[in-house]
Amino acid sequence: MIPPAPVVLIDYGSGNLHSAGKALERAAREGGSGKSVLVTADPDVVRRADRIVLPGVGAYADCRRGLDAVPGMVEALTEAVMTRGQPFLGICVGLQLMATRGREHGDTAGLGWIEGEVVKIEPRDPTLKIPHMGWNSLDVARPHPILEGIPTGEDGLDAYFVHSYHLNAARADDVIATTSYGGTVTAMVGRDNLAGTQFHPEKSQRLGLALLANFLKWAP
Amino acid sequence: MLKVRVIPCLDVKDGRVVKGVKFVDLRDAGDPVEAAKAYDAAGADELCFLDITASVEARSTLIDVVSRTAEQCFMPLTVGGGVRTVEDIRALLNAGADKVSINTAAVNRRDFVREAAEKFGEQCIVVAIDAKKVSAEGEPDRWEIFTHGGRNRTGIDAIAYAKEVVALGAGEILLTSMDRDGTGEGFDLKLTRAISDAVKVPVIASGGVGTLDHLVDGIREGGASAVLAASIFHFGTFTIGAAKEALGAAGLPVRLHGGDIEEAGR
């Protein structure tokens, strides 16, 4: 019998894989999806994945270089996500990599899945600190299955952010949720089988575990 | 709206919590993972582990503590104490820390901050500043960096140093007043305000918290983005929830939901 395809967390030398992996395992256990979670740098495993999570911390160009440094990874990822339509979740820089390009320390090409550029956040109030670091609320622009059952808004659950750049999406309907920090900051994007969170679900306690459990059940 | 953060800090030595943590229902008060779980459930906004182990060999014990915490607590974790090399940082981040705090190593060699930020991103590099007032009564306020728990005066001006490490890539400053640490008299608000106004990155106020009003003052008067305390939480003087309520009552934005506390019905 062929074992069911796992949920794959891509290891490309960036990101806090340990936390993201453990959070996905717990979400799988508690959410009842029973899916297995695999951390891998093997493009063949990515190609066969049931669903894919791309983490990422640090600088945009570094993350892109890291992804390119794994032979065949970008091709395998593109095939699984864009050709086969497997559910995809990008976290933090993993979300940003979906953009057309990043403008952190020069121009870097993204994967080009969501039209837009990754630009520095510039709060209108100059006394606001950068990075945007800490817990902030989500303003949902359009309902999405991975937010199902999660209280959002000023009275809802908060998400944990730590970033200085965000994806400025060219198409408004690619934005699922925003947050407010001296202006509007992109918090979640998505289209078809693509989803991404600028915040860290693996560090967002109840909100994060519920979101990951929803992602594991998501059938776009 | 971005919330102000309440951060309990645990001193860890040889894999055990120093200064017992007094929680009801805590199986083993000396186990940092148990203490972390209790703070997670209580809705702490971040956790901080400060390793005060002297020996290098015991480093693997700390890595194990961080790893076990990250398996069970899905919240941000900062780890500091004895971070000297890029390899130290890599090991802590891989184990599940989100941020590492650099102290003496940055004082000794400023370029370490730049190397660390370039390698891992500014967002995970916290520079811890231990400062003490050195100006005499009647003189303009001046603070200097001290190392070795406040014993060694370095001659380095605290404000200039803060600006320097931020320019090199520090994403956050953990500011401890050595004059106030352990006194319960409140933060050094002038110091906190001076550093916070000098840098664009968030400042965590630390050292001296004795009452909940002190937390409010640290944010409002000191301009800090977060407040860190150890003993008031460990000894059960105040709960995380009480701290949040006090900040909220003072009109500051706080996160009142999110931990497991509501489900637990406590």
CSV table of C-alpha atoms in Angstrom, one decimal:
chain,number,residue,atom,x,y,z
A,1,MET,CA,0.0,0.0,0.0
A,2,ILE,CA,1.3,3.4,-0.9
A,3,PRO,CA,1.4,5.7,2.2
A,4,PRO,CA,-0.6,8.9,1.9
A,5,ALA,CA,1.4,11.9,0.6
A,6,PRO,CA,2.8,14.0,3.4
A,7,VAL,CA,2.5,17.7,4.2
A,8,VAL,CA,5.9,19.0,3.3
A,9,LEU,CA,7.8,21.8,4.9
A,10,ILE,CA,10.6,22.9,2.6
A,11,ASP,CA,14.1,23.1,4.1
A,12,TYR,CA,16.2,25.5,2.1
A,13,GLY,CA,18.5,26.7,4.9
A,14,SER,CA,16.1,29.4,6.1
A,15,GLY,CA,13.3,29.7,8.5
A,16,ASN,CA,12.6,28.3,11.9
A,17,LEU,CA,11.8,24.8,10.7
A,18,HIS,CA,11.7,23.2,14.2
A,19,SER,CA,8.9,25.5,15.4
A,20,ALA,CA,6.9,25.4,12.1
A,21,GLY,CA,7.2,21.6,11.9
A,22,LYS,CA,6.1,21.1,15.5
A,23,ALA,CA,3.2,23.5,15.1
A,24,LEU,CA,2.0,21.7,12.0
A,25,GLU,CA,2.3,18.3,13.8
A,26,ARG,CA,0.3,19.6,16.7
A,27,ALA,CA,-2.3,21.2,14.3
A,28,ALA,CA,-2.5,17.9,12.5
A,29,ARG,CA,-3.0,16.0,15.7
A,30,GLU,CA,-5.6,18.3,17.3
A,31,GLY,CA,-7.3,19.3,14.0
A,32,GLY,CA,-7.9,15.6,13.4
A,33,SER,CA,-6.6,15.6,9.9
A,34,GLY,CA,-4.1,12.9,10.8
A,35,LYS,CA,-1.7,14.0,8.1
A,36,SER,CA,2.0,13.4,8.5
A,37,VAL,CA,4.5,16.3,8.3
A,38,LEU,CA,7.8,16.0,6.6
A,39,VAL,CA,10.7,18.5,6.6
A,40,THR,CA,12.6,18.0,3.4
A,41,ALA,CA,15.1,19.4,0.9
A,42,ASP,CA,14.3,16.7,-1.6
A,43,PRO,CA,12.5,18.1,-4.8
A,44,ASP,CA,11.0,14.6,-5.5
A,45,VAL,CA,9.3,14.6,-2.2
A,46,VAL,CA,8.0,18.2,-2.8
A,47,ARG,CA,6.7,17.1,-6.2
A,48,ARG,CA,4.6,14.3,-4.6
A,49,ALA,CA,3.4,16.4,-1.6
A,50,ASP,CA,-0.2,16.5,-0.4
A,51,ARG,CA,0.4,20.2,0.5
A,52,ILE,CA,3.4,22.5,0.9
A,53,VAL,CA,4.6,25.0,3.5
A,54,LEU,CA,7.4,27.4,2.6
A,55,PRO,CA,8.8,29.2,5.7
A,56,GLY,CA,11.4,32.0,5.6
A,57,VAL,CA,13.1,34.4,7.9
A,58,GLY,CA,15.8,36.9,7.2
A,59,ALA,CA,16.5,38.9,4.1
A,60,TYR,CA,14.6,38.4,0.8
A,61,ALA,CA,17.7,38.0,-1.5
A,62,ASP,CA,19.2,35.5,1.0
A,63,CYS,CA,16.0,33.4,1.0
A,64,ARG,CA,15.7,33.5,-2.8
A,65,ARG,CA,19.4,32.4,-3.1
A,66,GLY,CA,18.8,29.6,-0.6
A,67,LEU,CA,15.8,28.3,-2.6
A,68,ASP,CA,17.8,28.4,-5.8
A,69,ALA,CA,20.7,26.6,-4.2
A,70,VAL,CA,18.7,23.4,-3.8
A,71,PRO,CA,18.9,21.8,-7.3
A,72,GLY,CA,15.5,21.3,-8.9
A,73,MET,CA,13.6,22.8,-5.9
A,74,VAL,CA,12.0,25.8,-7.7
A,75,GLU,CA,10.9,23.5,-10.6
A,76,ALA,CA,9.5,20.9,-8.2
A,77,LEU,CA,7.7,23.6,-6.2
A,78,THR,CA,6.3,25.2,-9.4
A,79,GLU,CA,5.1,21.9,-10.7
A,80,ALA,CA,3.4,20.8,-7.5
A,81,VAL,CA,1.8,24.2,-6.8
A,82,MET,CA,1.1,25.8,-10.1
A,83,THR,CA,0.6,22.8,-12.4
A,84,ARG,CA,-0.9,20.2,-10.0
A,85,GLY,CA,-2.6,22.8,-7.8
A,86,GLN,CA,-1.6,21.4,-4.4
A,87,PRO,CA,-2.4,23.7,-1.5
A,88,PHE,CA,0.5,26.0,-0.6
A,89,LEU,CA,1.2,28.2,2.4
A,90,GLY,CA,4.0,30.7,2.5
A,91,ILE,CA,5.0,32.1,5.9
A,92,CYS,CA,6.7,35.5,6.3
A,93,VAL,CA,9.4,35.7,3.7
A,94,GLY,CA,7.8,32.5,2.3
A,95,LEU,CA,4.8,34.6,1.5
A,96,GLN,CA,7.0,37.4,0.1
A,97,LEU,CA,8.7,35.0,-2.3
A,98,MET,CA,5.3,34.5,-4.1
A,99,ALA,CA,5.6,38.1,-5.3
A,100,THR,CA,6.9,39.3,-8.7
A,101,ARG,CA,10.0,40.8,-7.0
A,102,GLY,CA,11.5,42.0,-3.7
A,103,ARG,CA,13.0,45.4,-3.2
A,104,GLU,CA,15.0,44.6,0.0
A,105,HIS,CA,18.7,45.6,-0.5
A,106,GLY,CA,18.3,45.8,-4.3
A,107,ASP,CA,15.9,44.0,-6.7
A,108,THR,CA,15.4,40.3,-6.5
A,109,ALA,CA,13.0,38.2,-8.6
A,110,GLY,CA,10.3,36.4,-6.7
A,111,LEU,CA,8.4,33.3,-7.9
A,112,GLY,CA,5.9,35.6,-9.7
A,113,TRP,CA,2.8,33.8,-8.4
A,114,ILE,CA,1.1,36.8,-6.9
A,115,GLU,CA,1.6,40.1,-8.8
A,116,GLY,CA,3.2,42.7,-6.7
A,117,GLU,CA,6.4,43.9,-5.1
A,118,VAL,CA,7.8,43.4,-1.6
A,119,VAL,CA,8.5,46.9,-0.2
A,120,LYS,CA,9.5,48.5,3.1
A,121,ILE,CA,6.7,49.4,5.4
A,122,GLU,CA,6.6,53.1,6.0
A,123,PRO,CA,4.3,54.1,8.8
A,124,ARG,CA,2.8,57.6,8.5
A,125,ASP,CA,3.8,58.2,12.1
A,126,PRO,CA,7.6,58.5,12.1
A,127,THR,CA,7.8,57.6,15.8
A,128,LEU,CA,6.5,54.1,15.1
A,129,LYS,CA,9.3,51.5,15.4
A,130,ILE,CA,10.6,49.4,12.6
A,131,PRO,CA,10.6,46.3,12.5
A,132,HIS,CA,6.8,46.0,13.1
A,133,MET,CA,7.3,43.6,15.9
A,134,GLY,CA,4.7,42.0,18.1
A,135,TRP,CA,1.0,41.1,18.3
A,136,ASN,CA,-1.4,42.8,16.0
A,137,SER,CA,-5.0,42.3,14.9
A,138,LEU,CA,-6.2,41.1,11.5
A,139,ASP,CA,-8.7,43.0,9.3
A,140,VAL,CA,-10.2,40.5,7.0
A,141,ALA,CA,-10.6,41.8,3.4
A,142,ARG,CA,-12.4,38.6,2.2
A,143,PRO,CA,-13.4,35.4,4.0
A,144,HIS,CA,-11.0,32.5,3.4
A,145,PRO,CA,-11.3,28.8,4.4
A,146,ILE,CA,-8.0,29.0,6.4
A,147,LEU,CA,-9.5,31.7,8.6
A,148,GLU,CA,-12.6,29.7,9.3
A,149,GLY,CA,-13.8,29.8,12.9
A,150,ILE,CA,-11.0,32.2,13.9
A,151,PRO,CA,-12.2,35.4,15.6
A,152,THR,CA,-10.5,38.4,13.9
A,153,GLY,CA,-10.7,42.2,14.2
A,154,GLU,CA,-9.8,44.4,17.1
A,155,ASP,CA,-11.7,42.1,19.5
A,156,GLY,CA,-10.5,38.9,18.0
A,157,LEU,CA,-7.3,37.0,18.3
A,158,ASP,CA,-4.0,38.7,17.4
A,159,ALA,CA,-1.2,37.3,15.2
A,160,TYR,CA,2.5,37.7,15.9
A,161,PHE,CA,4.4,39.8,13.3
A,162,VAL,CA,8.1,40.5,13.0
A,163,HIS,CA,9.0,42.2,9.7
A,164,SER,CA,10.1,45.4,8.0
A,165,TYR,CA,8.9,44.7,4.5
A,166,HIS,CA,5.5,43.6,3.1
A,167,LEU,CA,3.9,42.5,-0.2
A,168,ASN,CA,2.2,45.4,-1.9
A,169,ALA,CA,-0.2,43.3,-4.1
A,170,ALA,CA,-1.1,44.7,-7.5
A,171,ARG,CA,-4.5,43.2,-7.4
A,172,ALA,CA,-6.7,44.1,-4.4
A,173,ASP,CA,-8.5,40.7,-4.5
A,174,ASP,CA,-5.3,38.8,-3.8
A,175,VAL,CA,-5.3,40.4,-0.3
A,176,ILE,CA,-7.1,38.2,2.3
A,177,ALA,CA,-6.3,40.3,5.4
A,178,THR,CA,-4.4,43.4,6.4
A,179,THR,CA,-3.2,44.8,9.7
A,180,SER,CA,-2.8,48.4,10.8
A,181,TYR,CA,0.6,50.0,11.6
A,182,GLY,CA,0.7,53.6,10.7
A,183,GLY,CA,-1.2,52.6,7.6
A,184,THR,CA,-2.3,49.4,6.0
A,185,VAL,CA,0.1,46.5,6.0
A,186,THR,CA,-0.5,43.3,4.1
A,187,ALA,CA,-1.1,40.4,6.5
A,188,MET,CA,-2.4,37.6,4.3
A,189,VAL,CA,-2.5,37.0,0.6
A,190,GLY,CA,-4.1,34.2,-1.5
A,191,ARG,CA,-5.5,33.1,-4.8
A,192,ASP,CA,-6.8,29.7,-5.9
A,193,ASN,CA,-4.6,27.2,-4.1
A,194,LEU,CA,-2.1,29.8,-2.9
A,195,ALA,CA,-2.1,31.3,0.6
A,196,GLY,CA,0.5,33.2,2.6
A,197,THR,CA,0.8,34.8,6.0
A,198,GLN,CA,3.1,37.7,6.8
A,199,PHE,CA,2.8,36.9,10.5
A,200,HIS,CA,4.1,33.6,12.0
A,201,PRO,CA,1.2,31.1,12.7
A,202,GLU,CA,3.7,28.8,14.4
A,203,LYS,CA,4.3,31.6,17.0
A,204,SER,CA,0.7,32.9,17.2
A,205,GLN,CA,-0.6,30.6,19.9
A,206,ARG,CA,-4.3,29.8,19.4
A,207,LEU,CA,-4.8,31.8,16.3
A,208,GLY,CA,-1.8,30.2,14.6
A,209,LEU,CA,-2.6,26.6,15.5
A,210,ALA,CA,-6.2,27.0,14.3
A,211,LEU,CA,-5.0,28.6,11.0
A,212,LEU,CA,-2.6,25.7,10.4
A,213,ALA,CA,-5.3,23.1,11.2
A,214,ASN,CA,-7.6,24.9,8.7
A,215,PHE,CA,-4.7,24.8,6.1
A,216,LEU,CA,-4.4,21.1,6.6
A,217,LYS,CA,-8.1,20.6,5.8
A,218,TRP,CA,-8.2,23.1,3.0
A,219,ALA,CA,-9.5,21.8,-0.4
A,220,PRO,CA,-9.2,24.7,-2.8
B,1,MET,CA,-3.5,47.9,16.5
B,2,LEU,CA,0.0,46.8,17.7
B,3,LYS,CA,-0.1,45.7,21.3
B,4,VAL,CA,2.5,46.4,24.0
B,5,ARG,CA,4.2,43.2,25.0
B,6,VAL,CA,4.6,41.7,28.5
B,7,ILE,CA,7.6,39.4,28.6
B,8,PRO,CA,8.5,37.2,31.6
B,9,CYS,CA,12.2,36.3,31.8
B,10,LEU,CA,13.5,33.1,33.2
B,11,ASP,CA,17.1,32.7,34.4
B,12,VAL,CA,18.3,29.3,33.5
B,13,LYS,CA,21.5,27.6,34.9
B,14,ASP,CA,22.6,24.1,33.9
B,15,GLY,CA,19.1,23.5,32.4
B,16,ARG,CA,17.2,24.5,35.5
B,17,VAL,CA,15.4,27.7,36.5
B,18,VAL,CA,17.3,29.7,39.0
B,19,LYS,CA,15.0,31.5,41.6
B,20,GLY,CA,12.1,29.1,41.9
B,21,VAL,CA,9.0,29.9,39.9
B,22,LYS,CA,5.9,29.8,42.1
B,23,PHE,CA,3.0,28.7,40.1
B,24,VAL,CA,0.0,26.7,41.2
B,25,ASP,CA,-0.2,23.4,39.4
B,26,LEU,CA,3.4,23.4,38.3
B,27,ARG,CA,4.7,19.9,38.4
B,28,ASP,CA,8.4,20.8,38.6
B,29,ALA,CA,9.1,24.5,39.4
B,30,GLY,CA,12.7,24.1,38.4
B,31,ASP,CA,12.0,22.8,34.9
B,32,PRO,CA,12.2,25.8,32.4
B,33,VAL,CA,9.8,24.0,30.0
B,34,GLU,CA,7.2,23.6,32.7
B,35,ALA,CA,7.5,27.3,33.6
B,36,ALA,CA,7.4,28.2,29.9
B,37,LYS,CA,4.2,26.2,29.4
B,38,ALA,CA,2.6,28.0,32.4
B,39,TYR,CA,3.5,31.4,30.9
B,40,ASP,CA,2.2,30.3,27.5
B,41,ALA,CA,-1.1,29.3,29.0
B,42,ALA,CA,-1.3,32.6,31.0
B,43,GLY,CA,-1.0,34.6,27.8
B,44,ALA,CA,2.5,36.0,28.0
B,45,ASP,CA,3.4,37.8,24.7
B,46,GLU,CA,6.9,36.4,24.5
B,47,LEU,CA,9.2,34.4,26.6
B,48,CYS,CA,12.8,35.1,27.4
B,49,PHE,CA,15.4,32.6,28.6
B,50,LEU,CA,18.6,34.0,30.0
B,51,ASP,CA,21.3,31.3,30.4
B,52,ILE,CA,23.6,32.0,33.2
B,53,THR,CA,25.5,28.7,33.0
B,54,ALA,CA,29.2,29.3,33.3
B,55,SER,CA,30.6,26.2,31.5
B,56,VAL,CA,30.6,25.7,27.8
B,57,GLU,CA,29.8,22.0,28.1
B,58,ALA,CA,26.4,22.8,29.5
B,59,ARG,CA,25.5,24.6,26.3
B,60,SER,CA,23.9,21.5,24.9
B,61,THR,CA,21.6,21.4,28.0
B,62,LEU,CA,20.3,24.9,27.0
B,63,ILE,CA,19.7,23.8,23.4
B,64,ASP,CA,17.7,20.9,24.7
B,65,VAL,CA,15.6,23.2,26.9
B,66,VAL,CA,14.9,25.5,23.9
B,67,SER,CA,14.0,22.6,21.7
B,68,ARG,CA,11.6,21.1,24.2
B,69,THR,CA,10.0,24.5,24.8
B,70,ALA,CA,9.5,25.1,21.1
B,71,GLU,CA,7.8,21.7,20.8
B,72,GLN,CA,5.1,22.7,23.2
B,73,CYS,CA,4.9,26.5,23.3
B,74,PHE,CA,3.8,28.2,20.1
B,75,MET,CA,4.9,31.6,21.0
B,76,PRO,CA,7.9,33.8,20.4
B,77,LEU,CA,11.1,32.9,22.4
B,78,THR,CA,14.2,35.0,22.9
B,79,VAL,CA,17.3,33.3,24.3
B,80,GLY,CA,20.4,35.0,25.6
B,81,GLY,CA,23.4,34.5,27.8
B,82,GLY,CA,26.9,33.6,26.5
B,83,VAL,CA,26.0,34.1,22.8
B,84,ARG,CA,29.5,34.6,21.3
B,85,THR,CA,29.6,33.1,17.8
B,86,VAL,CA,27.5,32.8,14.7
B,87,GLU,CA,27.4,29.1,15.4
B,88,ASP,CA,25.9,29.8,18.9
B,89,ILE,CA,23.1,31.7,17.1
B,90,ARG,CA,22.5,29.1,14.5
B,91,ALA,CA,22.2,26.4,17.1
B,92,LEU,CA,19.7,28.4,19.1
B,93,LEU,CA,17.6,29.3,16.1
B,94,ASN,CA,17.6,25.8,14.8
B,95,ALA,CA,16.4,24.6,18.2
B,96,GLY,CA,13.4,26.9,18.0
B,97,ALA,CA,14.5,30.3,19.4
B,98,ASP,CA,13.1,33.2,17.4
B,99,LYS,CA,15.5,35.8,18.6
B,100,VAL,CA,18.9,35.7,20.3
B,101,SER,CA,20.1,38.3,22.7
B,102,ILE,CA,23.8,39.3,22.4
B,103,ASN,CA,25.4,41.2,25.3
B,104,THR,CA,29.1,41.1,26.1
B,105,ALA,CA,30.2,39.7,22.7
B,106,ALA,CA,28.8,42.9,21.1
B,107,VAL,CA,30.6,45.1,23.6
B,108,ASN,CA,33.8,43.4,22.9
B,109,ARG,CA,33.4,43.2,19.2
B,110,ARG,CA,30.8,45.4,17.5
B,111,ASP,CA,31.2,43.7,14.2
B,112,PHE,CA,29.6,40.6,15.6
B,113,VAL,CA,26.2,42.4,15.5
B,114,ARG,CA,26.7,43.1,11.8
B,115,GLU,CA,27.8,39.5,11.0
B,116,ALA,CA,24.8,38.1,12.9
B,117,ALA,CA,22.3,40.4,11.3
B,118,GLU,CA,23.6,39.7,7.8
B,119,LYS,CA,23.5,36.0,8.4
B,120,PHE,CA,20.1,35.6,10.1
B,121,GLY,CA,18.3,38.9,9.5
B,122,GLU,CA,17.9,41.9,11.7
B,123,GLN,CA,14.6,40.7,13.1
B,124,CYS,CA,16.2,38.0,15.2
B,125,ILE,CA,19.2,39.9,16.6
B,126,VAL,CA,18.5,41.5,20.0
B,127,VAL,CA,21.3,43.5,21.6
B,128,ALA,CA,21.1,43.5,25.4
B,129,ILE,CA,22.4,46.7,27.0
B,130,ASP,CA,23.2,46.8,30.7
B,131,ALA,CA,23.5,50.4,31.6
B,132,LYS,CA,24.3,52.3,34.8
B,133,LYS,CA,24.1,56.1,35.5
B,134,VAL,CA,27.6,57.6,35.8
B,135,SER,CA,26.8,61.3,36.0
B,136,ALA,CA,26.9,63.0,39.3
B,137,GLU,CA,24.1,64.8,41.0
B,138,GLY,CA,23.4,68.1,39.2
B,139,GLU,CA,25.2,67.0,36.0
B,140,PRO,CA,23.4,66.2,32.8
B,141,ASP,CA,22.3,62.5,32.8
B,142,ARG,CA,24.8,60.1,31.4
B,143,TRP,CA,24.8,56.3,31.4
B,144,GLU,CA,27.5,53.8,30.6
B,145,ILE,CA,27.6,50.2,29.5
B,146,PHE,CA,28.6,47.8,32.2
B,147,THR,CA,29.4,44.1,31.7
B,148,HIS,CA,29.8,41.1,34.1
B,149,GLY,CA,26.5,41.8,35.9
B,150,GLY,CA,27.3,45.4,36.5
B,151,ARG,CA,30.8,45.0,37.8
B,152,ASN,CA,32.9,46.1,34.8
B,153,ARG,CA,32.6,49.7,33.7
B,154,THR,CA,33.4,50.0,30.0
B,155,GLY,CA,33.5,53.8,29.5
B,156,ILE,CA,31.1,53.4,26.6
B,157,ASP,CA,28.2,55.8,26.5
B,158,ALA,CA,24.9,53.9,26.5
B,159,ILE,CA,23.0,56.1,24.0
B,160,ALA,CA,25.9,56.2,21.5
B,161,TYR,CA,26.3,52.5,21.8
B,162,ALA,CA,22.6,51.8,21.2
B,163,LYS,CA,22.7,53.9,18.0
B,164,GLU,CA,25.8,52.1,16.9
B,165,VAL,CA,24.4,48.6,17.4
B,166,VAL,CA,21.2,49.5,15.6
B,167,ALA,CA,23.1,50.9,12.7
B,168,LEU,CA,25.0,47.6,12.6
B,169,GLY,CA,21.7,45.6,12.4
B,170,ALA,CA,20.2,45.0,15.9
B,171,GLY,CA,16.5,44.6,15.4
B,172,GLU,CA,15.6,45.2,19.0
B,173,ILE,CA,17.2,46.5,22.2
B,174,LEU,CA,16.8,44.8,25.6
B,175,LEU,CA,17.6,47.6,28.0
B,176,THR,CA,18.4,46.8,31.6
B,177,SER,CA,19.1,49.5,34.2
B,178,MET,CA,21.8,48.0,36.5
B,179,ASP,CA,20.9,50.7,39.1
B,180,ARG,CA,17.3,49.4,39.3
B,181,ASP,CA,17.6,45.7,38.6
B,182,GLY,CA,16.3,43.7,41.6
B,183,THR,CA,15.3,46.8,43.6
B,184,GLY,CA,11.6,46.8,42.8
B,185,GLU,CA,11.7,50.6,42.5
B,186,GLY,CA,10.7,50.7,38.9
B,187,PHE,CA,12.4,51.2,35.5
B,188,ASP,CA,15.0,54.0,35.0
B,189,LEU,CA,12.5,55.9,32.9
B,190,LYS,CA,14.9,58.7,31.9
B,191,LEU,CA,17.3,56.0,30.6
B,192,THR,CA,14.5,54.1,28.8
B,193,ARG,CA,13.2,57.3,27.2
B,194,ALA,CA,16.7,58.4,26.1
B,195,ILE,CA,17.4,55.1,24.4
B,196,SER,CA,14.0,54.7,22.9
B,197,ASP,CA,14.1,58.2,21.4
B,198,ALA,CA,17.6,57.5,20.0
B,199,VAL,CA,16.8,54.4,18.0
B,200,LYS,CA,14.2,53.4,15.4
B,201,VAL,CA,13.9,49.8,16.6
B,202,PRO,CA,11.7,48.6,19.5
B,203,VAL,CA,13.1,48.8,23.1
B,204,ILE,CA,12.3,46.3,25.8
B,205,ALA,CA,12.4,47.9,29.3
B,206,SER,CA,13.9,45.8,32.0
B,207,GLY,CA,15.2,46.1,35.6
B,208,GLY,CA,13.4,47.2,38.6
B,209,VAL,CA,9.7,46.3,38.2
B,210,GLY,CA,8.0,46.1,41.6
B,211,THR,CA,4.4,47.2,40.9
B,212,LEU,CA,2.0,47.1,37.9
B,213,ASP,CA,2.2,50.9,37.7
B,214,HIS,CA,5.9,50.5,36.9
B,215,LEU,CA,4.9,48.5,33.7
B,216,VAL,CA,2.6,51.3,32.6
B,217,ASP,CA,5.3,53.9,33.3
B,218,GLY,CA,7.9,52.0,31.2
B,219,ILE,CA,5.6,52.2,28.1
B,220,ARG,CA,4.1,55.6,28.7
B,221,GLU,CA,7.0,57.6,30.2
B,222,GLY,CA,9.9,55.4,29.0
B,223,GLY,CA,8.6,55.0,25.4
B,224,ALA,CA,9.3,51.2,25.5
B,225,SER,CA,7.5,48.8,23.1
B,226,ALA,CA,7.6,46.0,25.6
B,227,VAL,CA,8.2,45.4,29.3
B,228,LEU,CA,10.3,42.5,30.8
B,229,ALA,CA,10.1,41.3,34.3
B,230,ALA,CA,11.2,38.3,36.3
B,231,SER,CA,10.5,38.2,40.0
B,232,ILE,CA,7.1,39.8,40.1
B,233,PHE,CA,5.8,37.0,37.9
B,234,HIS,CA,7.9,34.1,39.2
B,235,PHE,CA,7.0,34.7,42.8
B,236,GLY,CA,3.4,35.1,42.0
B,237,THR,CA,3.2,38.7,43.1
B,238,PHE,CA,1.3,39.5,40.0
B,239,THR,CA,0.0,37.3,37.1
B,240,ILE,CA,0.5,38.0,33.4
B,241,GLY,CA,-3.2,38.7,33.2
B,242,ALA,CA,-3.1,41.3,36.0
B,243,ALA,CA,-0.2,43.0,34.2
B,244,LYS,CA,-2.2,43.1,31.0
B,245,GLU,CA,-5.3,44.5,32.8
B,246,ALA,CA,-3.3,47.2,34.4
B,247,LEU,CA,-1.8,48.3,31.1
B,248,GLY,CA,-5.2,48.1,29.5
B,249,ALA,CA,-6.8,50.1,32.2
B,250,ALA,CA,-4.2,52.8,31.6
B,251,GLY,CA,-5.3,53.0,28.0
B,252,LEU,CA,-2.5,51.1,26.5
B,253,PRO,CA,-3.3,48.5,23.8
B,254,VAL,CA,-2.8,44.9,25.2
B,255,ARG,CA,-3.6,41.4,24.0
B,256,LEU,CA,-6.1,39.9,26.4
B,257,HIS,CA,-6.8,36.7,24.5
B,258,GLY,CA,-4.6,34.2,22.9
B,259,GLY,CA,-3.1,31.9,25.5
B,260,ASP,CA,-4.9,28.8,26.7
B,261,ILE,CA,-6.2,30.5,29.8
B,262,GLU,CA,-9.7,30.9,28.6
B,263,GLU,CA,-10.1,27.2,27.7
B,264,ALA,CA,-8.7,26.2,31.0
B,265,GLY,CA,-11.4,28.3,32.6
B,266,ARG,CA,-9.1,30.0,35.0
